[in-house]
Amino acid sequence: MIIDELKKIKDDAVGELEKVENLKDINEIKVRVFGKSGLLTALSKGIKELPIDQRPLVGAKINDVRIFLQEKISEKEFFLEKQELENKLANEKIDITEPGKDVIVGALHPINDVIDKLTDICVSMGFSVVEGPEIESDYYNFEAMNIPKNHPSRDMQDTFFITDEILLRSQTSAVQAREMEKRKPPFKIVCPGKTYRNDSDATHSPIFNQLEGLVVDENVSMADLKSMLTILMKRLFGEDTAIRFRPSFFPFTEPSIEVDVSCPNCHGKGCSTCKGTGMLELLGAGIVNPKVLEMSGINSKKYKGFAFGFGLDRTAMILDSINNIKNLYRNDIRFLSQFK
Ligand code: FA5
């Protein structure tokens, strides 16, 4: 009786295995035949009802069928797995003749590009790059730069005050005193960063960027400053750029100069961008006033310094022929995508 049932279980399973087409259905057969309440398990439980002398023989036969079916199942599983893999490979074939998808690549903002270019040139000349706070004290922005409270020269910069003592820095010169207090001469530093003033027209923005440079050493002169600025500007704008040095006034440098370059819009002819002058004012510079050195704890008998403050927005305008400074702050993708 058990032997007949065993034969039927074996034949049925073999028949089903022949027809099975996926791994999921094989699993169902496995559970039905070998599972805890499966057919072979139920048969094995019936052995104890048989006469003792028949039990070993029937037990061995059930075991033979178990091994036989397990092998058949493994063979079929191997076959189906291989078939599934082949199907997958055939269906997922890559068509290398199909055109690729466009990858949209961003670009550096013109201001960041200028910061990178200028700092790279300065680093190659031996300068270290430093940073300073945008929210600054009146002391570092003005007083330590020899601009006392109520002094008329404060009117040169229309400043955004937060309180009487705290302001949005109007010039990166504010980092000069901070660095002079920290460092021992000789040293050369540059500081790029945002600055703020109540200004607005085609070449003035309320938020703009400057790059401050400061060199303190025993023998520095106006000749060193002019030759260094000339090399810097020619490396940045090209050998044939027109550069003009003009005498000027800053309370923290004596003597002081301003430096202009040819207008990006009209190339020197005169237009609304340069207010008809053909030139754009790019930076202020000069020999550091000995009073400023002394206020920051540097012996002005032994050391001298020169400093310069580049307008980075104007530099970007010249390099990229931008005729209105406002374009740099509009975040208009049509404008920005030109600089890829
Ligand atoms: C100064 O800010 C001085 N601190 C520069 C300096 C540094 C002089 C070290 C001596 C020694 P000035 O106010 O001229 O100087 O500004 C310097 C440059 O910043 C200008 O030449 C111009 O290129 C730029 N700039 C000034 N105001 C604005 C503005 N509102 N928008 C865009 N650029 C500006």
mmCIF file of C-alpha atoms and ligand atoms in Angstrom:
data_model
loop_
_atom_site.group_PDB
_atom_site.id
_atom_site.type_symbol
_atom_site.label_atom_id
_atom_site.label_comp_id
_atom_site.label_asym_id
_atom_site.label_seq_id
_atom_site.Cartn_x
_atom_site.Cartn_y
_atom_site.Cartn_z
ATOM 1 C CA MET A 1 0.000 0.000 0.000
ATOM 2 C CA ILE A 2 2.682 2.510 1.033
ATOM 3 C CA ILE A 3 4.819 1.311 -1.860
ATOM 4 C CA ASP A 4 1.949 2.068 -4.300
ATOM 5 C CA GLU A 5 1.489 5.526 -2.837
ATOM 6 C CA LEU A 6 5.237 6.097 -3.031
ATOM 7 C CA LYS A 7 5.249 5.164 -6.718
ATOM 8 C CA LYS A 8 2.372 7.562 -7.363
ATOM 9 C CA ILE A 9 4.102 10.425 -5.537
ATOM 10 C CA LYS A 10 7.266 9.780 -7.581
ATOM 11 C CA ASP A 11 5.466 9.518 -10.955
ATOM 12 C CA ASP A 12 3.303 12.598 -10.297
ATOM 13 C CA ALA A 13 6.312 14.674 -9.269
ATOM 14 C CA VAL A 14 8.346 13.597 -12.312
ATOM 15 C CA GLY A 15 5.389 14.401 -14.577
ATOM 16 C CA GLU A 16 4.942 17.860 -13.028
ATOM 17 C CA LEU A 17 8.665 18.599 -13.173
ATOM 18 C CA GLU A 18 8.684 17.936 -16.896
ATOM 19 C CA LYS A 19 5.965 20.542 -17.420
ATOM 20 C CA VAL A 20 7.202 23.173 -14.961
ATOM 21 C CA GLU A 21 8.417 26.427 -16.578
ATOM 22 C CA ASN A 22 9.607 28.623 -13.729
ATOM 23 C CA LEU A 23 11.452 28.491 -10.412
ATOM 24 C CA LYS A 24 8.391 29.594 -8.446
ATOM 25 C CA ASP A 25 6.416 26.481 -9.507
ATOM 26 C CA ILE A 26 9.374 24.237 -8.620
ATOM 27 C CA ASN A 27 9.281 25.672 -5.147
ATOM 28 C CA GLU A 28 5.627 24.707 -4.816
ATOM 29 C CA ILE A 29 6.471 21.088 -5.774
ATOM 30 C CA LYS A 30 9.281 21.051 -3.192
ATOM 31 C CA VAL A 31 6.925 22.192 -0.426
ATOM 32 C CA ARG A 32 4.235 19.701 -1.462
ATOM 33 C CA VAL A 33 6.603 16.713 -1.575
ATOM 34 C CA PHE A 34 9.282 17.454 1.068
ATOM 35 C CA GLY A 35 7.631 20.065 3.313
ATOM 36 C CA LYS A 36 6.731 19.508 7.011
ATOM 37 C CA SER A 37 3.241 18.367 6.051
ATOM 38 C CA GLY A 38 4.418 17.171 2.629
ATOM 39 C CA LEU A 39 3.568 13.839 0.963
ATOM 40 C CA LEU A 40 6.849 12.052 1.737
ATOM 41 C CA THR A 41 6.812 13.222 5.338
ATOM 42 C CA ALA A 42 3.267 11.863 5.755
ATOM 43 C CA LEU A 43 4.307 8.515 4.238
ATOM 44 C CA SER A 44 7.327 8.271 6.575
ATOM 45 C CA LYS A 45 5.006 8.807 9.547
ATOM 46 C CA GLY A 46 2.965 5.776 8.383
ATOM 47 C CA ILE A 47 6.003 3.418 8.683
ATOM 48 C CA LYS A 48 5.361 2.861 12.350
ATOM 49 C CA GLU A 49 1.994 1.217 11.518
ATOM 50 C CA LEU A 50 3.807 -1.524 9.465
ATOM 51 C CA PRO A 51 5.030 -4.884 10.806
ATOM 52 C CA ILE A 52 8.549 -4.466 12.222
ATOM 53 C CA ASP A 53 10.256 -6.621 9.570
ATOM 54 C CA GLN A 54 8.884 -4.484 6.689
ATOM 55 C CA ARG A 55 9.809 -1.116 8.230
ATOM 56 C CA PRO A 56 13.539 -0.938 7.172
ATOM 57 C CA LEU A 57 12.755 -1.869 3.558
ATOM 58 C CA VAL A 58 9.933 0.669 3.173
ATOM 59 C CA GLY A 59 12.026 3.327 4.957
ATOM 60 C CA ALA A 60 14.871 2.735 2.504
ATOM 61 C CA LYS A 61 12.506 2.935 -0.492
ATOM 62 C CA ILE A 62 11.054 6.257 0.712
ATOM 63 C CA ASN A 63 14.612 7.526 1.097
ATOM 64 C CA ASP A 64 15.544 6.407 -2.428
ATOM 65 C CA VAL A 65 12.548 8.288 -3.847
ATOM 66 C CA ARG A 66 13.474 11.366 -1.784
ATOM 67 C CA ILE A 67 17.048 11.350 -3.177
ATOM 68 C CA PHE A 68 15.836 10.635 -6.714
ATOM 69 C CA LEU A 69 13.343 13.539 -6.670
ATOM 70 C CA GLN A 70 15.848 15.932 -5.073
ATOM 71 C CA GLU A 71 18.302 15.252 -7.910
ATOM 72 C CA LYS A 72 15.573 15.734 -10.547
ATOM 73 C CA ILE A 73 14.557 19.026 -8.925
ATOM 74 C CA SER A 74 18.200 20.260 -8.825
ATOM 75 C CA GLU A 75 18.653 19.412 -12.509
ATOM 76 C CA LYS A 76 15.477 21.268 -13.425
ATOM 77 C CA GLU A 77 16.385 24.248 -11.240
ATOM 78 C CA PHE A 78 19.807 24.456 -12.906
ATOM 79 C CA PHE A 79 18.169 24.321 -16.334
ATOM 80 C CA LEU A 80 15.579 26.999 -15.498
ATOM 81 C CA GLU A 81 18.145 29.340 -13.883
ATOM 82 C CA LYS A 82 20.322 29.107 -16.986
ATOM 83 C CA GLN A 83 17.320 29.758 -19.206
ATOM 84 C CA GLU A 84 16.275 32.788 -17.115
ATOM 85 C CA LEU A 85 19.777 34.251 -17.362
ATOM 86 C CA GLU A 86 19.894 33.719 -21.116
ATOM 87 C CA ASN A 87 16.509 35.424 -21.533
ATOM 88 C CA LYS A 88 17.656 38.339 -19.392
ATOM 89 C CA LEU A 89 20.859 38.769 -21.390
ATOM 90 C CA ALA A 90 18.973 38.585 -24.682
ATOM 91 C CA ASN A 91 16.343 41.149 -23.575
ATOM 92 C CA GLU A 92 18.753 43.587 -21.921
ATOM 93 C CA LYS A 93 21.104 43.832 -24.867
ATOM 94 C CA ILE A 94 22.557 47.372 -25.169
ATOM 95 C CA ASP A 95 22.166 49.048 -28.510
ATOM 96 C CA ILE A 96 25.431 50.961 -28.859
ATOM 97 C CA THR A 97 24.220 52.695 -32.013
ATOM 98 C CA GLU A 98 21.499 54.565 -30.080
ATOM 99 C CA PRO A 99 22.327 58.297 -29.560
ATOM 100 C CA GLY A 100 23.339 59.123 -25.938
ATOM 101 C CA LYS A 101 21.389 61.334 -23.552
ATOM 102 C CA ASP A 102 22.674 64.911 -23.069
ATOM 103 C CA VAL A 103 24.298 65.500 -19.669
ATOM 104 C CA ILE A 104 23.806 69.090 -18.527
ATOM 105 C CA VAL A 105 27.089 70.345 -17.113
ATOM 106 C CA GLY A 106 27.173 73.498 -14.993
ATOM 107 C CA ALA A 107 29.917 76.119 -15.014
ATOM 108 C CA LEU A 108 31.642 78.457 -12.598
ATOM 109 C CA HIS A 109 29.903 81.788 -12.028
ATOM 110 C CA PRO A 110 31.997 84.586 -13.672
ATOM 111 C CA ILE A 111 32.823 86.002 -10.217
ATOM 112 C CA ASN A 112 34.065 82.651 -8.882
ATOM 113 C CA ASP A 113 36.036 82.215 -12.081
ATOM 114 C CA VAL A 114 37.746 85.578 -11.507
ATOM 115 C CA ILE A 115 38.433 84.719 -7.850
ATOM 116 C CA ASP A 116 40.091 81.458 -8.955
ATOM 117 C CA LYS A 117 42.157 83.139 -11.680
ATOM 118 C CA LEU A 118 43.335 86.040 -9.520
ATOM 119 C CA THR A 119 44.127 83.965 -6.429
ATOM 120 C CA ASP A 120 46.021 81.458 -8.600
ATOM 121 C CA ILE A 121 48.206 84.268 -9.990
ATOM 122 C CA CYS A 122 48.753 85.714 -6.490
ATOM 123 C CA VAL A 123 49.586 82.290 -5.003
ATOM 124 C CA SER A 124 52.140 81.803 -7.801
ATOM 125 C CA MET A 125 53.700 85.118 -6.615
ATOM 126 C CA GLY A 126 54.010 83.805 -3.047
ATOM 127 C CA PHE A 127 50.778 85.160 -1.455
ATOM 128 C CA SER A 128 48.739 83.173 1.105
ATOM 129 C CA VAL A 129 44.933 83.248 0.778
ATOM 130 C CA VAL A 130 42.977 84.313 3.904
ATOM 131 C CA GLU A 131 39.339 85.059 4.818
ATOM 132 C CA GLY A 132 37.612 87.626 7.014
ATOM 133 C CA PRO A 133 34.052 88.200 8.306
ATOM 134 C CA GLU A 134 31.444 89.956 6.147
ATOM 135 C CA ILE A 135 29.689 91.259 9.274
ATOM 136 C CA GLU A 136 32.482 93.407 10.649
ATOM 137 C CA SER A 137 33.175 95.814 13.479
ATOM 138 C CA ASP A 138 33.497 99.554 12.909
ATOM 139 C CA TYR A 139 37.010 99.203 14.337
ATOM 140 C CA TYR A 140 38.445 96.857 11.679
ATOM 141 C CA ASN A 141 36.482 98.332 8.749
ATOM 142 C CA PHE A 142 37.278 101.972 9.559
ATOM 143 C CA GLU A 143 39.183 102.937 12.715
ATOM 144 C CA ALA A 144 42.121 100.537 12.299
ATOM 145 C CA MET A 145 42.286 101.780 8.685
ATOM 146 C CA ASN A 146 42.906 105.332 9.912
ATOM 147 C CA ILE A 147 39.296 106.437 9.375
ATOM 148 C CA PRO A 148 38.134 107.719 12.786
ATOM 149 C CA LYS A 149 34.460 108.245 13.683
ATOM 150 C CA ASN A 150 32.907 111.360 12.076
ATOM 151 C CA HIS A 151 35.897 111.743 9.715
ATOM 152 C CA PRO A 152 34.777 113.101 6.298
ATOM 153 C CA SER A 153 36.577 110.253 4.471
ATOM 154 C CA ARG A 154 33.880 107.858 5.767
ATOM 155 C CA ASP A 155 31.623 109.445 3.145
ATOM 156 C CA MET A 156 33.754 107.798 0.412
ATOM 157 C CA GLN A 157 31.847 104.590 1.175
ATOM 158 C CA ASP A 158 28.079 104.645 1.779
ATOM 159 C CA THR A 159 28.033 101.930 4.437
ATOM 160 C CA PHE A 160 25.244 99.646 5.699
ATOM 161 C CA PHE A 161 25.383 99.885 9.509
ATOM 162 C CA ILE A 162 23.686 97.205 11.635
ATOM 163 C CA THR A 163 24.371 98.993 14.952
ATOM 164 C CA ASP A 164 26.713 101.915 15.765
ATOM 165 C CA GLU A 165 29.594 99.443 16.076
ATOM 166 C CA ILE A 166 28.625 96.624 13.670
ATOM 167 C CA LEU A 167 28.325 96.904 9.883
ATOM 168 C CA LEU A 168 28.411 94.968 6.599
ATOM 169 C CA ARG A 169 32.037 95.411 5.597
ATOM 170 C CA SER A 170 32.383 98.066 2.899
ATOM 171 C CA GLN A 171 35.898 96.963 1.898
ATOM 172 C CA THR A 172 38.062 93.867 2.234
ATOM 173 C CA SER A 173 40.687 96.268 3.656
ATOM 174 C CA ALA A 174 39.009 95.315 6.950
ATOM 175 C CA VAL A 175 41.091 92.103 6.937
ATOM 176 C CA GLN A 176 44.357 94.080 6.809
ATOM 177 C CA ALA A 177 44.420 94.983 10.503
ATOM 178 C CA ARG A 178 43.124 91.536 11.511
ATOM 179 C CA GLU A 179 46.030 89.884 9.674
ATOM 180 C CA MET A 180 48.658 92.413 10.797
ATOM 181 C CA GLU A 181 47.662 91.774 14.434
ATOM 182 C CA LYS A 182 48.080 88.005 13.935
ATOM 183 C CA ARG A 183 51.217 87.824 11.768
ATOM 184 C CA LYS A 184 54.892 88.679 12.073
ATOM 185 C CA PRO A 185 56.456 90.390 9.010
ATOM 186 C CA PRO A 186 57.506 89.614 6.368
ATOM 187 C CA PHE A 187 54.215 88.300 4.909
ATOM 188 C CA LYS A 188 52.084 88.485 1.754
ATOM 189 C CA ILE A 189 48.336 87.819 1.927
ATOM 190 C CA VAL A 190 45.313 88.100 -0.356
ATOM 191 C CA CYS A 191 41.697 88.014 0.783
ATOM 192 C CA PRO A 192 38.814 87.627 -1.720
ATOM 193 C CA GLY A 193 35.291 88.217 -0.423
ATOM 194 C CA LYS A 194 31.929 89.984 -0.520
ATOM 195 C CA THR A 195 31.586 93.664 0.330
ATOM 196 C CA TYR A 196 28.536 95.938 0.660
ATOM 197 C CA ARG A 197 27.731 99.585 -0.083
ATOM 198 C CA ASN A 198 24.638 101.642 -0.804
ATOM 199 C CA ASP A 199 25.547 102.030 -4.528
ATOM 200 C CA SER A 200 23.648 101.148 -7.697
ATOM 201 C CA ASP A 201 24.228 101.772 -11.427
ATOM 202 C CA ALA A 202 25.706 99.879 -14.444
ATOM 203 C CA THR A 203 29.104 99.483 -12.723
ATOM 204 C CA HIS A 204 28.071 99.686 -9.039
ATOM 205 C CA SER A 205 26.118 97.091 -7.097
ATOM 206 C CA PRO A 206 25.077 97.140 -3.401
ATOM 207 C CA ILE A 207 26.743 93.737 -3.041
ATOM 208 C CA PHE A 208 30.049 93.284 -4.834
ATOM 209 C CA ASN A 209 33.336 91.439 -4.422
ATOM 210 C CA GLN A 210 36.833 92.651 -3.739
ATOM 211 C CA LEU A 211 40.209 91.016 -3.453
ATOM 212 C CA GLU A 212 42.541 92.634 -0.961
ATOM 213 C CA GLY A 213 46.283 92.192 -1.186
ATOM 214 C CA LEU A 214 48.802 93.155 1.507
ATOM 215 C CA VAL A 215 52.598 92.850 1.545
ATOM 216 C CA VAL A 216 54.624 93.815 4.625
ATOM 217 C CA ASP A 217 58.406 93.611 4.483
ATOM 218 C CA GLU A 218 61.534 95.677 5.195
ATOM 219 C CA ASN A 219 62.082 97.280 1.787
ATOM 220 C CA VAL A 220 58.887 97.677 -0.192
ATOM 221 C CA SER A 221 58.261 100.645 -2.445
ATOM 222 C CA MET A 222 55.758 102.154 -4.867
ATOM 223 C CA ALA A 223 57.916 100.760 -7.692
ATOM 224 C CA ASP A 224 57.381 97.211 -6.312
ATOM 225 C CA LEU A 225 53.622 97.811 -6.089
ATOM 226 C CA LYS A 226 53.342 99.188 -9.639
ATOM 227 C CA SER A 227 55.461 96.456 -11.208
ATOM 228 C CA MET A 228 53.597 93.723 -9.328
ATOM 229 C CA LEU A 229 50.187 95.133 -10.355
ATOM 230 C CA THR A 230 51.327 95.486 -13.979
ATOM 231 C CA ILE A 231 52.455 91.841 -14.109
ATOM 232 C CA LEU A 232 49.234 90.734 -12.391
ATOM 233 C CA MET A 233 46.966 92.687 -14.772
ATOM 234 C CA LYS A 234 48.820 91.581 -17.911
ATOM 235 C CA ARG A 235 48.648 87.951 -16.811
ATOM 236 C CA LEU A 236 44.935 88.344 -16.156
ATOM 237 C CA PHE A 237 43.805 90.421 -19.163
ATOM 238 C CA GLY A 238 46.559 89.823 -21.734
ATOM 239 C CA GLU A 239 49.760 91.636 -22.698
ATOM 240 C CA ASP A 240 48.121 94.391 -24.789
ATOM 241 C CA THR A 241 45.611 95.628 -22.169
ATOM 242 C CA ALA A 242 45.703 99.375 -21.575
ATOM 243 C CA ILE A 243 46.418 100.117 -17.892
ATOM 244 C CA ARG A 244 46.338 103.591 -16.301
ATOM 245 C CA PHE A 245 47.722 104.525 -12.867
ATOM 246 C CA ARG A 246 46.211 107.679 -11.326
ATOM 247 C CA PRO A 247 47.129 109.452 -8.088
ATOM 248 C CA SER A 248 44.343 109.087 -5.536
ATOM 249 C CA PHE A 249 43.553 109.268 -1.847
ATOM 250 C CA PHE A 250 42.839 106.590 0.771
ATOM 251 C CA PRO A 251 43.290 107.346 4.495
ATOM 252 C CA PHE A 252 45.086 104.003 4.983
ATOM 253 C CA THR A 253 47.690 104.407 2.198
ATOM 254 C CA GLU A 254 50.139 107.243 1.482
ATOM 255 C CA PRO A 255 50.783 107.755 -1.392
ATOM 256 C CA SER A 256 47.677 106.216 -2.965
ATOM 257 C CA ILE A 257 46.802 105.312 -6.533
ATOM 258 C CA GLU A 258 43.837 104.059 -8.526
ATOM 259 C CA VAL A 259 44.186 101.761 -11.508
ATOM 260 C CA ASP A 260 41.936 101.764 -14.587
ATOM 261 C CA VAL A 261 41.767 99.393 -17.559
ATOM 262 C CA SER A 262 40.142 99.819 -20.982
ATOM 263 C CA CYS A 263 36.314 99.505 -20.937
ATOM 264 C CA PRO A 264 35.043 96.024 -21.954
ATOM 265 C CA ASN A 265 32.041 97.484 -23.760
ATOM 266 C CA CYS A 266 33.577 100.145 -26.035
ATOM 267 C CA HIS A 267 37.276 99.161 -25.822
ATOM 268 C CA GLY A 268 38.343 102.709 -25.001
ATOM 269 C CA LYS A 269 36.003 104.696 -27.294
ATOM 270 C CA GLY A 270 33.652 105.867 -24.552
ATOM 271 C CA CYS A 271 30.140 104.522 -23.813
ATOM 272 C CA SER A 272 27.436 104.502 -21.119
ATOM 273 C CA THR A 273 29.165 101.674 -19.199
ATOM 274 C CA CYS A 274 32.365 103.734 -18.684
ATOM 275 C CA LYS A 275 30.462 107.044 -18.612
ATOM 276 C CA GLY A 276 32.263 108.181 -21.775
ATOM 277 C CA THR A 277 35.785 107.852 -20.344
ATOM 278 C CA GLY A 278 36.833 104.689 -22.256
ATOM 279 C CA MET A 279 38.338 103.310 -19.039
ATOM 280 C CA LEU A 280 36.947 101.439 -16.014
ATOM 281 C CA GLU A 281 38.273 101.960 -12.494
ATOM 282 C CA LEU A 282 39.327 98.544 -11.234
ATOM 283 C CA LEU A 283 41.275 98.929 -8.037
ATOM 284 C CA GLY A 284 42.715 101.161 -5.369
ATOM 285 C CA ALA A 285 46.215 100.688 -3.947
ATOM 286 C CA GLY A 286 49.086 102.390 -2.173
ATOM 287 C CA ILE A 287 51.882 102.288 0.394
ATOM 288 C CA VAL A 288 50.382 101.388 3.792
ATOM 289 C CA ASN A 289 50.162 104.462 6.022
ATOM 290 C CA PRO A 290 52.745 104.009 8.880
ATOM 291 C CA LYS A 291 49.955 104.933 11.330
ATOM 292 C CA VAL A 292 47.989 101.838 10.201
ATOM 293 C CA LEU A 293 51.049 99.603 10.732
ATOM 294 C CA GLU A 294 51.623 101.032 14.212
ATOM 295 C CA MET A 295 47.944 100.662 15.240
ATOM 296 C CA SER A 296 48.221 96.936 14.451
ATOM 297 C CA GLY A 297 51.476 96.499 16.387
ATOM 298 C CA ILE A 298 53.982 96.568 13.492
ATOM 299 C CA ASN A 299 57.167 98.654 13.830
ATOM 300 C CA SER A 300 56.819 101.218 11.012
ATOM 301 C CA LYS A 301 60.478 102.271 11.314
ATOM 302 C CA LYS A 302 61.583 98.775 10.353
ATOM 303 C CA TYR A 303 58.750 97.601 8.097
ATOM 304 C CA LYS A 304 56.804 99.074 5.193
ATOM 305 C CA GLY A 305 53.828 97.689 3.342
ATOM 306 C CA PHE A 306 51.860 98.015 0.170
ATOM 307 C CA ALA A 307 48.224 97.104 -0.320
ATOM 308 C CA PHE A 308 45.716 96.872 -3.133
ATOM 309 C CA GLY A 309 41.943 96.263 -3.394
ATOM 310 C CA PHE A 310 40.632 94.822 -6.669
ATOM 311 C CA GLY A 311 36.964 95.170 -7.667
ATOM 312 C CA LEU A 312 36.213 91.600 -8.777
ATOM 313 C CA ASP A 313 32.852 92.340 -10.439
ATOM 314 C CA ARG A 314 34.491 94.898 -12.709
ATOM 315 C CA THR A 315 37.275 92.379 -13.404
ATOM 316 C CA ALA A 316 34.627 89.816 -14.461
ATOM 317 C CA MET A 317 32.909 92.487 -16.585
ATOM 318 C CA ILE A 318 36.170 93.140 -18.432
ATOM 319 C CA LEU A 319 37.133 89.476 -18.842
ATOM 320 C CA ASP A 320 33.691 88.363 -20.030
ATOM 321 C CA SER A 321 32.567 91.588 -21.813
ATOM 322 C CA ILE A 322 29.587 92.128 -19.487
ATOM 323 C CA ASN A 323 28.082 95.600 -19.890
ATOM 324 C CA ASN A 324 25.937 95.746 -16.726
ATOM 325 C CA ILE A 325 27.054 94.616 -13.262
ATOM 326 C CA LYS A 326 23.437 93.677 -12.368
ATOM 327 C CA ASN A 327 23.636 90.684 -14.732
ATOM 328 C CA LEU A 328 26.048 89.066 -12.284
ATOM 329 C CA TYR A 329 23.355 88.970 -9.580
ATOM 330 C CA ARG A 330 20.137 88.189 -11.521
ATOM 331 C CA ASN A 331 20.632 84.401 -11.471
ATOM 332 C CA ASP A 332 19.262 84.302 -15.025
ATOM 333 C CA ILE A 333 20.177 80.913 -16.498
ATOM 334 C CA ARG A 334 20.181 82.347 -20.069
ATOM 335 C CA PHE A 335 22.932 84.767 -19.045
ATOM 336 C CA LEU A 336 24.889 82.286 -16.903
ATOM 337 C CA SER A 337 24.833 79.466 -19.475
ATOM 338 C CA GLN A 338 27.035 81.607 -21.784
ATOM 339 C CA PHE A 339 30.010 80.942 -19.530
ATOM 340 C CA LYS A 340 30.242 77.166 -19.981
HETATM 341 C C1 FA5 B 1 38.571 100.557 -1.654
HETATM 342 O O1 FA5 B 1 37.617 99.888 -1.334
HETATM 343 C C2 FA5 B 1 39.896 100.379 -0.954
HETATM 344 N N1 FA5 B 1 39.704 99.571 0.192
HETATM 345 C C3 FA5 B 1 40.903 99.780 -1.926
HETATM 346 C C4 FA5 B 1 42.293 99.810 -1.427
HETATM 347 C C5 FA5 B 1 42.826 98.695 -0.835
HETATM 348 C C6 FA5 B 1 43.036 100.997 -1.544
HETATM 349 C C7 FA5 B 1 44.113 98.724 -0.340
HETATM 350 C C8 FA5 B 1 44.324 101.013 -1.041
HETATM 351 C C9 FA5 B 1 44.859 99.884 -0.480
HETATM 352 P P1 FA5 B 1 37.388 101.753 -3.643
HETATM 353 O O2 FA5 B 1 36.284 102.305 -2.877
HETATM 354 O O3 FA5 B 1 37.945 102.606 -4.722
HETATM 355 O O4 FA5 B 1 38.631 101.345 -2.695
HETATM 356 O O5 FA5 B 1 36.998 100.304 -4.227
HETATM 357 C C10 FA5 B 1 37.945 99.482 -4.858
HETATM 358 C C11 FA5 B 1 37.343 98.869 -6.110
HETATM 359 O O6 FA5 B 1 36.155 98.173 -5.765
HETATM 360 C C12 FA5 B 1 36.895 99.887 -7.129
HETATM 361 O O7 FA5 B 1 37.968 100.255 -7.956
HETATM 362 C C13 FA5 B 1 35.836 99.138 -7.903
HETATM 363 O O8 FA5 B 1 36.419 98.265 -8.853
HETATM 364 C C14 FA5 B 1 35.215 98.272 -6.825
HETATM 365 N N2 FA5 B 1 33.952 98.823 -6.318
HETATM 366 C C15 FA5 B 1 33.771 99.804 -5.400
HETATM 367 N N3 FA5 B 1 32.457 99.998 -5.166
HETATM 368 C C16 FA5 B 1 31.800 99.131 -5.950
HETATM 369 C C17 FA5 B 1 30.410 98.825 -6.170
HETATM 370 N N4 FA5 B 1 29.435 99.419 -5.492
HETATM 371 N N5 FA5 B 1 30.104 97.860 -7.080
HETATM 372 C C18 FA5 B 1 31.076 97.199 -7.747
HETATM 373 N N6 FA5 B 1 32.391 97.422 -7.565
HETATM 374 C C19 FA5 B 1 32.748 98.379 -6.698
#
